[in-house]
Coordinates of C-alpha atoms in Angstrom, one line a residue:
Chain A
X138 CA 0.0 -0.2 -0.5
X139 CA 1.1 3.4 -1.0
X140 CA 2.1 5.6 2.0
X141 CA 0.1 9.1 2.6
X142 CA 0.8 11.4 4.4
X143 CA -0.4 15.1 5.4
X144 CA 1.1 17.6 7.8
X145 CA -2.0 19.2 8.3
X146 CA -5.6 18.9 8.7
X147 CA -7.6 21.9 6.7
X148 CA -11.3 22.5 5.9
X149 CA -12.1 22.0 2.0
X150 CA -15.0 25.1 2.1
X151 CA -10.9 27.3 2.8
X152 CA -9.5 25.6 -0.7
X153 CA -12.4 27.3 -2.2
X154 CA -11.8 30.6 -1.3
X155 CA -8.3 30.5 -1.5
X156 CA -8.9 29.1 -5.1
X157 CA -11.6 32.3 -5.6
X158 CA -8.8 34.6 -4.2
X159 CA -6.4 33.3 -7.2
X160 CA -9.4 33.5 -10.0
X161 CA -9.7 37.3 -8.6
X162 CA -5.9 37.9 -8.8
X163 CA -5.9 36.6 -12.0
X164 CA -8.8 36.0 -14.0
X165 CA -10.5 39.4 -14.5
X166 CA -13.7 38.1 -15.8
X167 CA -14.9 36.0 -13.1
X168 CA -17.0 38.1 -10.6
X169 CA -19.2 35.8 -7.4
X170 CA -21.9 36.2 -5.9
X171 CA -23.1 35.3 -2.5
X172 CA -26.1 34.5 -0.2
X173 CA -25.5 35.9 3.4
X174 CA -22.4 33.5 3.7
X175 CA -19.1 35.3 3.2
X176 CA -17.0 33.8 6.0
X177 CA -19.1 30.4 6.3
X178 CA -17.4 30.6 2.2
X179 CA -14.2 31.7 2.6
X180 CA -15.2 34.6 0.0
X181 CA -13.6 37.3 2.3
X182 CA -10.4 38.0 0.1
X183 CA -12.2 37.9 -3.0
X184 CA -14.7 40.9 -1.4
X185 CA -11.8 42.8 0.0
X186 CA -8.9 42.4 -3.5
X187 CA -12.4 42.9 -5.8
X188 CA -15.3 44.8 -4.8
X189 CA -16.9 45.6 -7.9
X190 CA -16.3 42.2 -9.2
X191 CA -18.6 40.9 -5.8
X192 CA -22.0 40.9 -5.2
X193 CA -24.1 40.1 -2.2
X194 CA -27.2 39.1 -2.3
X195 CA -29.3 38.4 1.2
X196 CA -31.1 35.6 2.3
X197 CA -32.0 35.2 -1.1
X198 CA -30.8 32.4 -2.9
X199 CA -33.5 32.2 -6.5
X200 CA -32.7 35.4 -7.2
X201 CA -28.4 35.2 -6.8
X202 CA -28.9 31.7 -9.2
X203 CA -30.9 33.7 -11.7
X204 CA -28.6 37.0 -11.3
X205 CA -25.2 34.2 -12.2
X206 CA -27.4 33.1 -14.8
X207 CA -27.8 37.1 -16.8
X208 CA -23.9 38.2 -14.9
X209 CA -22.6 35.8 -18.2
X210 CA -24.0 37.4 -20.9
X211 CA -21.7 39.7 -21.8
X212 CA -18.8 37.6 -20.7
X213 CA -18.2 37.2 -17.1
X214 CA -17.8 34.0 -15.5
X215 CA -20.1 33.9 -12.3
X216 CA -19.1 32.0 -9.3
X217 CA -22.5 31.5 -6.7
X218 CA -21.5 30.4 -2.8
X219 CA -23.8 29.3 -0.7
X220 CA -24.7 25.6 1.5
X221 CA -25.2 23.2 -0.4
X222 CA -28.4 22.9 0.3
X223 CA -29.4 26.5 -0.3
X224 CA -27.4 25.8 -3.7
X225 CA -28.7 22.8 -5.0
X226 CA -32.6 21.9 -3.3
X227 CA -33.5 25.1 -2.5
X228 CA -33.5 26.5 -6.4
X229 CA -33.4 23.9 -8.6
X230 CA -35.4 25.3 -11.3
X231 CA -33.7 28.1 -11.2
X232 CA -30.6 25.9 -12.1
X233 CA -32.6 23.6 -14.1
X234 CA -33.5 26.5 -16.4
X235 CA -31.7 29.9 -16.3
X236 CA -28.5 27.7 -16.0
X237 CA -28.7 24.6 -17.1
X238 CA -31.1 24.1 -20.5
X239 CA -29.9 28.5 -20.8
X240 CA -26.4 26.7 -20.9
X241 CA -24.8 29.6 -18.7
X242 CA -21.6 29.3 -17.7
X243 CA -22.0 29.6 -13.4
X244 CA -19.8 27.8 -10.9
X245 CA -22.2 26.8 -8.5
X246 CA -20.2 26.2 -5.5
X247 CA -21.7 24.8 -2.3
X248 CA -20.2 24.3 1.4
X249 CA -21.3 22.0 4.5
X250 CA -22.2 19.4 2.2
X251 CA -23.0 16.0 4.2
X252 CA -23.1 15.0 7.1
X253 CA -20.3 16.6 8.6
X254 CA -21.8 19.9 8.6
X255 CA -22.7 18.3 11.7
X256 CA -24.6 20.0 14.5
X257 CA -27.1 22.3 13.0
X258 CA -29.2 19.1 12.0
X259 CA -30.9 17.2 9.1
X260 CA -31.9 20.7 7.6
X261 CA -28.6 21.2 6.2
X262 CA -27.6 18.3 6.3
X263 CA -27.4 18.1 2.1
X264 CA -27.2 14.5 1.4
X265 CA -29.5 14.7 -2.5
X266 CA -27.7 17.2 -3.7
X267 CA -24.9 15.2 -6.0
X268 CA -28.4 13.5 -7.5
X269 CA -30.8 16.8 -8.0
X270 CA -27.5 18.1 -9.9
X271 CA -25.6 14.7 -12.0
X272 CA -29.3 15.0 -13.4
X273 CA -29.4 18.0 -15.1
X274 CA -28.4 17.8 -18.3
X275 CA -24.6 18.8 -19.2
X276 CA -24.0 20.0 -15.7
X277 CA -20.2 18.7 -14.8
X278 CA -20.6 18.0 -11.0
X279 CA -17.1 17.7 -8.8
X280 CA -16.4 16.7 -5.2
X281 CA -12.4 17.0 -4.6
X282 CA -10.9 15.7 -0.8
X283 CA -8.9 17.9 0.3
X284 CA -8.1 21.7 0.7
X285 CA -5.1 21.6 -2.2
X286 CA -7.6 19.2 -4.6
X287 CA -10.9 21.8 -4.1
X288 CA -8.7 24.8 -4.5
X289 CA -7.1 23.4 -7.9
X290 CA -10.4 22.5 -9.0
X291 CA -12.0 25.8 -8.7
X292 CA -8.8 26.8 -10.6
X293 CA -9.7 24.9 -12.9
X294 CA -13.3 25.2 -13.5
X295 CA -13.3 28.9 -14.9
X296 CA -11.3 27.4 -17.8
X297 CA -14.3 24.8 -17.9
X298 CA -16.8 26.7 -20.7
X299 CA -20.4 26.2 -18.9
X300 CA -22.4 24.9 -15.9
X301 CA -20.4 23.2 -12.7
X302 CA -21.2 22.8 -8.6
X303 CA -18.6 22.9 -7.2
X304 CA -19.1 20.1 -3.8
X305 CA -17.2 20.8 -0.8
X306 CA -17.3 21.0 3.1
X307 CA -16.6 22.5 6.3
X308 CA -14.7 20.5 8.6
X309 CA -10.7 20.0 8.8
X310 CA -9.8 17.2 6.5
X311 CA -5.9 15.4 6.3
X312 CA -4.6 17.3 3.3
X313 CA -2.3 14.7 1.4
X314 CA -2.9 16.0 -2.3
X315 CA 0.1 18.1 -4.1
X316 CA -0.2 21.5 -3.9
X317 CA 0.7 22.6 -7.4
X318 CA -1.1 19.0 -8.7
X319 CA -3.1 19.7 -12.4
X320 CA -7.1 19.1 -11.7
X321 CA -8.2 17.3 -14.9
X322 CA -12.1 17.6 -14.9
X323 CA -13.9 14.4 -15.5
X324 CA -10.0 12.6 -14.6
X325 CA -10.0 9.9 -12.2
X326 CA -7.4 10.1 -9.3
X327 CA -5.4 6.6 -9.0
X328 CA -4.7 6.5 -5.2
X329 CA -3.0 2.7 -4.9
X330 CA -2.7 0.1 -7.4
X331 CA -4.5 -3.3 -6.2
X332 CA -5.6 -6.7 -6.8
X333 CA -8.2 -7.6 -4.5
X334 CA -11.5 -5.3 -4.7
X335 CA -11.4 -1.4 -6.2
X336 CA -12.2 1.4 -3.6
X337 CA -14.1 4.5 -5.6
X338 CA -14.2 7.3 -3.2
X339 CA -14.9 11.1 -3.8
X340 CA -14.6 13.8 -1.0
X341 CA -14.8 13.3 2.2
X342 CA -14.2 9.6 2.3
X343 CA -11.5 9.7 0.0
X344 CA -9.2 9.6 3.2
X345 CA -11.0 7.4 5.0
X346 CA -10.9 5.5 1.8
X347 CA -7.0 5.6 1.7
X348 CA -7.1 4.5 5.7
X349 CA -8.5 0.9 4.5
X350 CA -6.5 0.9 2.6
X351 CA -4.0 0.5 4.9
X352 CA -5.9 -1.8 7.3
X353 CA -7.3 -4.3 4.8
X354 CA -3.3 -4.7 3.7
X355 CA -2.3 -5.5 7.3
X356 CA -5.7 -8.4 6.6
X357 CA -3.2 -9.4 3.6
X358 CA -6.0 -8.0 1.3
X359 CA -5.1 -5.5 -2.0
X360 CA -7.3 -3.0 -3.1
X361 CA -6.9 -0.7 -5.9
X362 CA -7.9 2.9 -4.8
X363 CA -9.6 5.2 -7.1
X364 CA -10.7 8.8 -6.1
X365 CA -12.9 10.5 -8.2
X366 CA -13.8 14.0 -7.7
X367 CA -15.6 14.1 -10.8
X368 CA -18.5 12.7 -10.5
X369 CA -20.3 13.9 -14.3
X370 CA -18.2 13.0 -16.3
X371 CA -17.4 9.8 -15.0
X372 CA -14.0 8.8 -16.1
X373 CA -16.0 5.3 -16.9
X374 CA -12.1 3.7 -18.6
X375 CA -10.7 4.2 -15.3
X376 CA -13.2 3.1 -13.5
X377 CA -13.6 -0.2 -16.2
X378 CA -10.0 -0.9 -16.5
X379 CA -9.9 -1.6 -12.1
X380 CA -12.6 -3.9 -12.1
X381 CA -11.4 -5.8 -14.9
X382 CA -8.5 -6.1 -12.1
X383 CA -10.4 -6.7 -9.5
X384 CA -13.7 -8.0 -10.4
X385 CA -15.7 -6.0 -7.3
X386 CA -16.1 -2.8 -6.3
X387 CA -17.1 -0.9 -2.7
X388 CA -18.1 3.1 -3.6
X389 CA -18.0 5.6 -1.0
X390 CA -19.4 9.0 -0.6
X391 CA -20.8 11.6 2.3
X392 CA -25.1 11.1 0.2
X393 CA -27.9 9.5 0.0
X394 CA -26.9 6.1 -1.5
X395 CA -29.9 6.7 -4.0
X396 CA -28.6 9.2 -6.5
X397 CA -24.2 9.1 -6.1
X398 CA -21.5 8.4 -6.8
X399 CA -22.5 4.7 -6.1
X400 CA -25.3 4.7 -8.6
X401 CA -23.3 6.1 -11.1
X402 CA -20.7 3.8 -10.7
X403 CA -23.7 0.9 -11.1
X404 CA -25.2 2.0 -14.1
X405 CA -21.4 1.7 -15.7
X406 CA -20.6 -1.4 -14.9
X407 CA -24.5 -3.1 -15.4
X408 CA -24.1 -1.5 -18.9
X409 CA -20.4 -3.4 -19.6
X410 CA -19.3 -5.6 -17.1
X411 CA -22.2 -6.1 -14.0
X412 CA -19.9 -6.8 -10.9
X413 CA -21.2 -6.8 -7.1
X414 CA -20.9 -4.2 -5.6
X415 CA -20.9 -2.4 -2.2
X416 CA -22.2 0.5 -1.1
X417 CA -20.9 3.3 1.4
X418 CA -23.8 6.2 1.6
X419 CA -26.6 7.0 3.6
X420 CA -29.4 4.4 3.0
X421 CA -32.5 6.5 3.0
X422 CA -32.5 8.9 6.0
X423 CA -31.8 11.9 7.5
X424 CA -29.1 13.3 9.1
X425 CA -29.1 14.4 12.8
X426 CA -27.1 16.9 15.4
X427 CA -23.9 15.8 16.3
X428 CA -20.1 16.0 15.6
X429 CA -19.0 15.7 12.5
X430 CA -17.5 12.4 13.4
X431 CA -19.8 10.6 15.6
X432 CA -22.6 11.2 12.8
X433 CA -19.8 9.8 10.1
X434 CA -19.8 6.2 12.8
X435 CA -23.4 6.4 13.2
X436 CA -24.4 6.3 9.1
X437 CA -22.0 4.1 8.6
X438 CA -19.2 6.2 6.3
X439 CA -16.4 5.3 8.8
X440 CA -13.3 3.3 7.6
X441 CA -14.9 0.5 9.0
X442 CA -17.4 0.1 7.4
X443 CA -15.3 0.7 4.1
X444 CA -13.1 -2.1 5.1
X445 CA -16.5 -4.1 5.7
X446 CA -17.4 -3.7 2.8
X447 CA -14.5 -4.7 1.1
X448 CA -14.6 -8.4 2.7
X449 CA -18.3 -8.5 1.8
X450 CA -17.6 -7.7 -1.5
X451 CA -15.0 -9.9 -2.0
X452 CA -16.7 -12.0 -0.8
X453 CA -19.8 -12.1 -3.5
X454 CA -16.7 -12.9 -6.5
Chain B
X98 CA -37.9 55.5 -35.7
X99 CA -40.9 53.7 -37.7
X100 CA -43.9 56.5 -37.8
X101 CA -46.8 55.1 -36.1
X102 CA -49.0 53.7 -39.2
X103 CA -46.2 51.1 -39.9
X104 CA -46.1 49.9 -36.6
X105 CA -49.2 49.6 -36.1
X106 CA -49.5 47.6 -39.5
X107 CA -46.5 45.3 -38.2
X108 CA -48.3 45.1 -35.3
X109 CA -51.1 43.9 -37.8
X110 CA -49.5 41.3 -38.9
X111 CA -47.9 40.3 -36.0
X112 CA -51.2 39.4 -34.5
X113 CA -52.1 37.7 -37.5
X114 CA -48.4 35.9 -37.4
X115 CA -50.2 34.7 -33.4
X116 CA -52.9 33.2 -34.5
X117 CA -51.9 31.5 -37.1
X118 CA -48.7 30.2 -35.6
X119 CA -50.7 28.4 -32.7
X120 CA -54.6 27.2 -35.0
X121 CA -51.6 25.3 -36.6
X122 CA -51.0 23.5 -34.0
X123 CA -53.8 23.5 -32.1
X124 CA -52.0 25.0 -28.9
X125 CA -49.8 27.9 -27.7
X126 CA -50.8 30.9 -25.7
X127 CA -52.4 33.5 -28.0
X128 CA -54.7 35.9 -25.2
X129 CA -52.0 37.6 -23.5
X130 CA -49.4 37.2 -26.9
X131 CA -51.9 39.5 -28.6
X132 CA -52.2 41.6 -25.5
X133 CA -48.0 42.8 -25.7
X134 CA -47.7 42.8 -29.6
X135 CA -48.3 46.6 -29.1
X136 CA -44.9 46.5 -26.6
X137 CA -42.6 44.7 -28.9
X138 CA -43.0 45.7 -31.6
X139 CA -42.6 49.3 -30.7
X140 CA -39.5 47.8 -28.2
X141 CA -37.9 46.4 -31.3
X142 CA -38.6 48.6 -33.6
X143 CA -36.9 51.6 -33.1
X144 CA -36.4 51.9 -29.2
X145 CA -34.1 49.4 -28.7
X146 CA -30.7 49.9 -30.3
X147 CA -29.8 45.9 -31.4
X148 CA -28.3 44.1 -34.3
X149 CA -30.6 41.5 -35.7
X150 CA -28.3 40.4 -38.9
X151 CA -25.5 39.6 -36.0
X152 CA -26.8 38.4 -33.2
X153 CA -24.4 37.4 -30.9
X154 CA -25.3 35.9 -26.8
X155 CA -22.9 38.4 -25.2
X156 CA -24.6 41.4 -27.4
X157 CA -22.3 44.1 -26.7
X158 CA -23.4 47.3 -27.4
X159 CA -27.0 46.6 -27.3
X160 CA -29.4 47.2 -25.9
X161 CA -31.0 43.4 -24.1
X162 CA -34.5 42.5 -23.9
X163 CA -35.5 39.1 -22.2
X164 CA -38.7 37.9 -21.8
X165 CA -40.5 36.8 -18.6
X166 CA -43.7 35.6 -18.9
X167 CA -41.9 32.8 -21.9
X168 CA -45.3 31.3 -22.6
X169 CA -46.1 34.2 -24.8
X170 CA -43.7 33.0 -27.5
X171 CA -45.9 33.5 -30.6
X172 CA -45.5 37.3 -30.5
X173 CA -41.8 37.3 -29.6
X174 CA -41.1 35.0 -32.4
X175 CA -43.0 37.1 -34.8
X176 CA -41.8 40.2 -33.5
X177 CA -37.9 38.5 -33.9
X178 CA -38.6 37.0 -37.7
X179 CA -40.4 40.2 -38.7
X180 CA -37.2 42.4 -37.1
X181 CA -34.4 39.7 -39.3
X182 CA -33.2 37.7 -36.3
X183 CA -34.2 34.8 -38.3
X184 CA -36.3 34.3 -41.8
X185 CA -39.8 34.5 -41.1
X186 CA -40.9 31.3 -42.7
X187 CA -39.6 30.0 -39.6
X188 CA -42.5 30.7 -37.8
X189 CA -44.3 27.8 -39.3
X190 CA -41.9 25.1 -37.1
X191 CA -43.5 27.0 -33.9
X192 CA -43.8 23.5 -31.8
X193 CA -43.1 21.2 -33.9
X194 CA -40.6 18.6 -33.7
X195 CA -37.4 19.4 -33.7
X196 CA -37.8 23.3 -34.1
X197 CA -36.6 26.7 -33.1
X198 CA -38.8 27.7 -31.7
X199 CA -40.2 25.9 -28.8
X200 CA -43.5 26.3 -27.0
X201 CA -41.1 28.6 -24.8
X202 CA -38.2 29.9 -25.2
X203 CA -34.6 28.5 -25.5
X204 CA -31.2 29.3 -26.1
X205 CA -30.9 25.4 -26.5
X206 CA -31.5 25.5 -29.8
X207 CA -29.3 28.3 -30.8
X208 CA -32.6 30.5 -31.6
X209 CA -30.8 34.3 -33.1
X210 CA -32.4 36.4 -30.1
X211 CA -32.8 35.0 -27.1
X212 CA -30.3 35.1 -24.6
X213 CA -32.3 33.6 -22.0
X214 CA -34.8 30.1 -21.5
X215 CA -38.4 30.7 -19.9
X216 CA -41.3 29.3 -18.7
X217 CA -41.0 28.6 -14.8
X218 CA -42.0 31.9 -14.3
X219 CA -40.7 34.1 -11.5
X220 CA -37.0 34.2 -13.7
X221 CA -36.7 36.6 -16.0
X222 CA -36.2 39.6 -12.9
X223 CA -33.0 38.0 -11.9
X224 CA -31.8 37.3 -15.3
X225 CA -32.2 41.0 -16.7
X226 CA -30.0 42.2 -13.3
X227 CA -27.7 39.9 -13.7
X228 CA -27.5 41.1 -17.5
X229 CA -27.6 44.5 -16.3
X230 CA -24.6 43.8 -14.5
X231 CA -22.3 42.8 -16.3
X232 CA -23.3 46.3 -18.4
X233 CA -21.8 48.6 -15.8
X234 CA -18.4 46.2 -15.1
X235 CA -18.1 46.3 -19.1
X236 CA -18.9 49.9 -19.2
X237 CA -21.1 49.7 -21.7
X238 CA -23.9 52.2 -21.0
X239 CA -26.9 50.1 -23.1
X240 CA -30.1 49.5 -21.7
X241 CA -31.3 46.5 -20.3
X242 CA -35.2 45.7 -20.6
X243 CA -37.6 42.7 -19.3
X244 CA -41.4 41.8 -19.8
X245 CA -43.6 39.9 -16.9
X246 CA -46.7 39.4 -16.8
X247 CA -49.0 40.3 -13.8
X248 CA -49.8 37.2 -12.4
X249 CA -45.8 35.9 -12.9
X250 CA -45.7 39.0 -9.9
X251 CA -47.2 36.3 -7.2
X252 CA -43.5 34.5 -7.4
X253 CA -42.0 34.6 -4.6
X254 CA -38.6 34.9 -7.1
X255 CA -39.9 38.3 -8.1
X256 CA -40.0 39.8 -4.9
X257 CA -36.3 38.8 -3.9
X258 CA -34.5 40.7 -7.8
X259 CA -37.1 43.9 -6.5
X260 CA -35.5 44.1 -3.6
X261 CA -32.0 43.8 -5.0
X262 CA -32.4 46.2 -7.9
X263 CA -33.3 49.1 -5.8
X264 CA -30.7 48.0 -2.7
X265 CA -28.6 47.9 -5.5
X266 CA -28.7 50.8 -7.8
X267 CA -29.6 49.4 -11.0
X268 CA -30.8 51.9 -12.9
X269 CA -29.9 50.1 -16.4
X270 CA -32.7 48.4 -16.7
X271 CA -37.0 49.4 -17.6
X272 CA -39.0 45.5 -16.9
X273 CA -42.6 46.5 -18.1
X274 CA -45.2 44.1 -16.1
X275 CA -48.6 43.1 -18.5
X276 CA -51.0 44.7 -16.2
X277 CA -53.5 42.9 -18.3
X278 CA -55.9 40.8 -14.9
X279 CA -55.6 37.7 -16.7
X280 CA -54.0 33.9 -15.5
X281 CA -55.2 30.8 -16.1
X282 CA -57.6 30.0 -13.1
X283 CA -59.4 33.5 -13.8
X284 CA -58.7 36.9 -12.7
X285 CA -55.7 38.1 -11.1
X286 CA -57.9 40.2 -8.6
X287 CA -59.8 36.8 -7.3
X288 CA -56.7 33.8 -7.6
X289 CA -54.0 36.3 -5.6
X290 CA -55.1 39.8 -5.8
X291 CA -51.1 42.3 -6.7
X292 CA -53.1 44.8 -4.2
X293 CA -52.1 48.3 -5.8
X294 CA -48.8 47.5 -7.0
X295 CA -47.7 50.7 -7.8
X296 CA -47.7 51.6 -4.7
X297 CA -45.8 47.6 -3.7
X298 CA -43.1 48.7 -6.7
X299 CA -42.4 51.6 -4.9
X300 CA -42.2 50.9 -1.4
X301 CA -39.6 49.2 -3.1
X302 CA -37.6 51.8 -4.4
X303 CA -38.2 51.1 -8.0
X304 CA -39.5 54.9 -10.2
X305 CA -42.8 53.5 -11.4
X306 CA -44.3 55.1 -14.4
X307 CA -47.3 53.3 -15.8
X308 CA -48.3 53.5 -19.4
X309 CA -52.1 53.4 -19.3
X310 CA -53.0 52.1 -22.7
X311 CA -50.6 49.2 -23.7
X312 CA -52.9 48.8 -27.4
X313 CA -52.6 52.2 -28.3
X314 CA -49.0 52.6 -30.4
X315 CA -48.5 56.0 -29.3
X316 CA -48.8 55.7 -25.4
X317 CA -46.8 52.6 -25.6
X318 CA -43.7 54.6 -27.4
X319 CA -44.2 56.9 -24.8
X320 CA -44.5 55.5 -22.4
X321 CA -41.0 53.8 -22.7
X322 CA -39.9 57.1 -23.8
X323 CA -41.2 58.4 -20.7
X324 CA -39.3 55.5 -18.7
X325 CA -36.1 56.3 -20.1
X326 CA -35.5 59.6 -19.2
X327 CA -35.2 58.4 -15.7
X328 CA -32.5 56.4 -16.9
X329 CA -29.3 56.6 -15.0
X330 CA -31.3 58.1 -12.1
X331 CA -30.0 55.8 -9.2
X332 CA -33.0 53.5 -8.7
X333 CA -34.4 50.7 -10.9
X334 CA -37.5 51.5 -13.3
X335 CA -41.0 49.8 -13.2
X336 CA -42.9 51.0 -16.5
X337 CA -47.4 49.7 -15.4
X338 CA -48.7 48.6 -18.4
X339 CA -52.6 48.4 -19.0
X340 CA -53.3 45.7 -22.3
X341 CA -55.9 43.5 -23.3
X342 CA -55.2 40.0 -23.5
X343 CA -56.6 39.1 -26.9
X344 CA -56.4 42.5 -27.8
X345 CA -57.2 42.3 -31.4
X346 CA -59.2 39.5 -32.2
X347 CA -63.2 41.0 -30.6
X348 CA -63.9 37.3 -29.1
X349 CA -60.7 36.7 -27.4
X350 CA -61.2 40.3 -25.7
X351 CA -62.8 40.6 -22.2
X352 CA -61.7 36.9 -20.8
X353 CA -59.1 35.0 -19.3
X354 CA -60.6 32.5 -21.9
X355 CA -57.5 32.4 -24.3
X356 CA -54.7 32.8 -22.3
X357 CA -53.8 29.1 -23.1
X358 CA -55.9 27.9 -26.1
X359 CA -55.9 28.1 -29.6
X360 CA -58.4 29.4 -31.9
X361 CA -60.4 26.4 -34.4
X362 CA -60.3 26.6 -38.2
X363 CA -63.4 28.9 -37.6
X364 CA -62.4 31.5 -35.1
X365 CA -59.5 31.3 -37.1
X366 CA -61.1 32.4 -40.3
X367 CA -62.9 35.4 -37.7
X368 CA -59.7 36.4 -36.4
X369 CA -58.4 37.2 -39.4
X370 CA -61.3 38.8 -40.5
X371 CA -60.3 41.4 -38.1
X372 CA -56.9 41.3 -38.9
X373 CA -55.8 43.1 -42.6
X374 CA -52.6 41.1 -43.5
X375 CA -50.5 44.4 -44.2
X376 CA -47.3 42.3 -44.4
X377 CA -47.3 39.6 -45.7
X378 CA -48.3 35.5 -43.6
X379 CA -46.0 33.5 -43.4

């Protein structure tokens, strides 16, 4: 098992803030909008350095999405910022008609996704956002795994023509990917080559997949670990290549089982090469208040759950 | 600016197009289309600075229009075609399979003249504000226009947008309300009353002007000219324009019945008998 280390834990939302700040300095067409959550989204630096290109819209997310769509007409590249719940479910029709169907170059940037929002509870812990967004035709859906990758993704999507949903979160997680990485939209990242089982993870579950891989190696199981930061378009080739070798797969994500990364992988495999699959995901449930760690344990999104799923799926081969 | 008589002739032809388009596919929305004909004819033929022969999505240096009440697509398509955005002949494809003239307007099929999809109501004001902000960022002194149904004002997003536009002094923007008092289920007053609309927008910080006769070409032009005098004065501008749903076809007026119904063969003949063919049918 390849060894991964990190010097510090950082929140992915700060990666977004840093990426946005850099874009403010390098791309004059980038503009940003926020619905009363500048601090939570780490948009302060962009706002301070580019006051003319920053729009505080207040607690009015539908209006924010519409304004963002309009800003593209004349060449601006708008980045909207609010919590994942208010970035998707609350404004689904606005995104559908004014952004996706209209083909507008809007970047919907969503923090506090999933259970790791913690104590605020289920009203804010959206676990359906990946599904909502990936169902929209031509919507690109990205869920990076750490600070460095989120920063790189933020910078990369400015050069991508078309609507993007960028998902990140609040908790600090190991920052292990290279600071100078080149972020390639739609390209899977191979973290560890293995032969017994493929573990495909996204977002905060990527580090847990690495931890699971280390434990599995101690138990004599060789796990191939893939970081899927882009859920749509999915890197079909990388997944199929891995499954051809391991013949079974575990998917891991901080999202509902319905509509998430696991669904996308299952759809791909059922069409090409039906394969035993286990899902580490929330099983048709809302979240609740608690610390992020407590919630990840209770809802079975922890390292041990990936390990258990790996054992189970290997037996099904 | 074309003279009033020419514009009236164009309006009559556009009205013929509208009833023929919806009749041909037995679907579509003639009522609001007929009511907004004079407004759109005036807007696209003298009021707006625009370039039909060389459409670009960004529309730099041009005034831009956003149709928020997308269901009145028949009048929009006819006016766009008759000022040169696309061939008038294409009107015959309205609502048919593989057309660029979808039931509700869209950018998806790259129809020149259309810059946003609309149909799901309440979204166009936000989009127009965004476009107005980009004009300001680009130091482009052009004007943004939008049109909304009165029933559409029941959507909450409109009021989010109205609040934003005044708070942020979006003063390169003229919105118009098609104030015909009717919606699908009946009179707006009975479905969900808007109360004192002028007072509401004034309370939201808008400069409000009223066009009393939205189906009289001279009044429409006068209203838009007056609206323009408030550009750059620190407030968004609202033009509350009274119209008659179904204007120009006697049996379609005075009722909400023709909001979304197409005439049959006899009804079409009757309508066309009231609308002289002035510029040639498509």
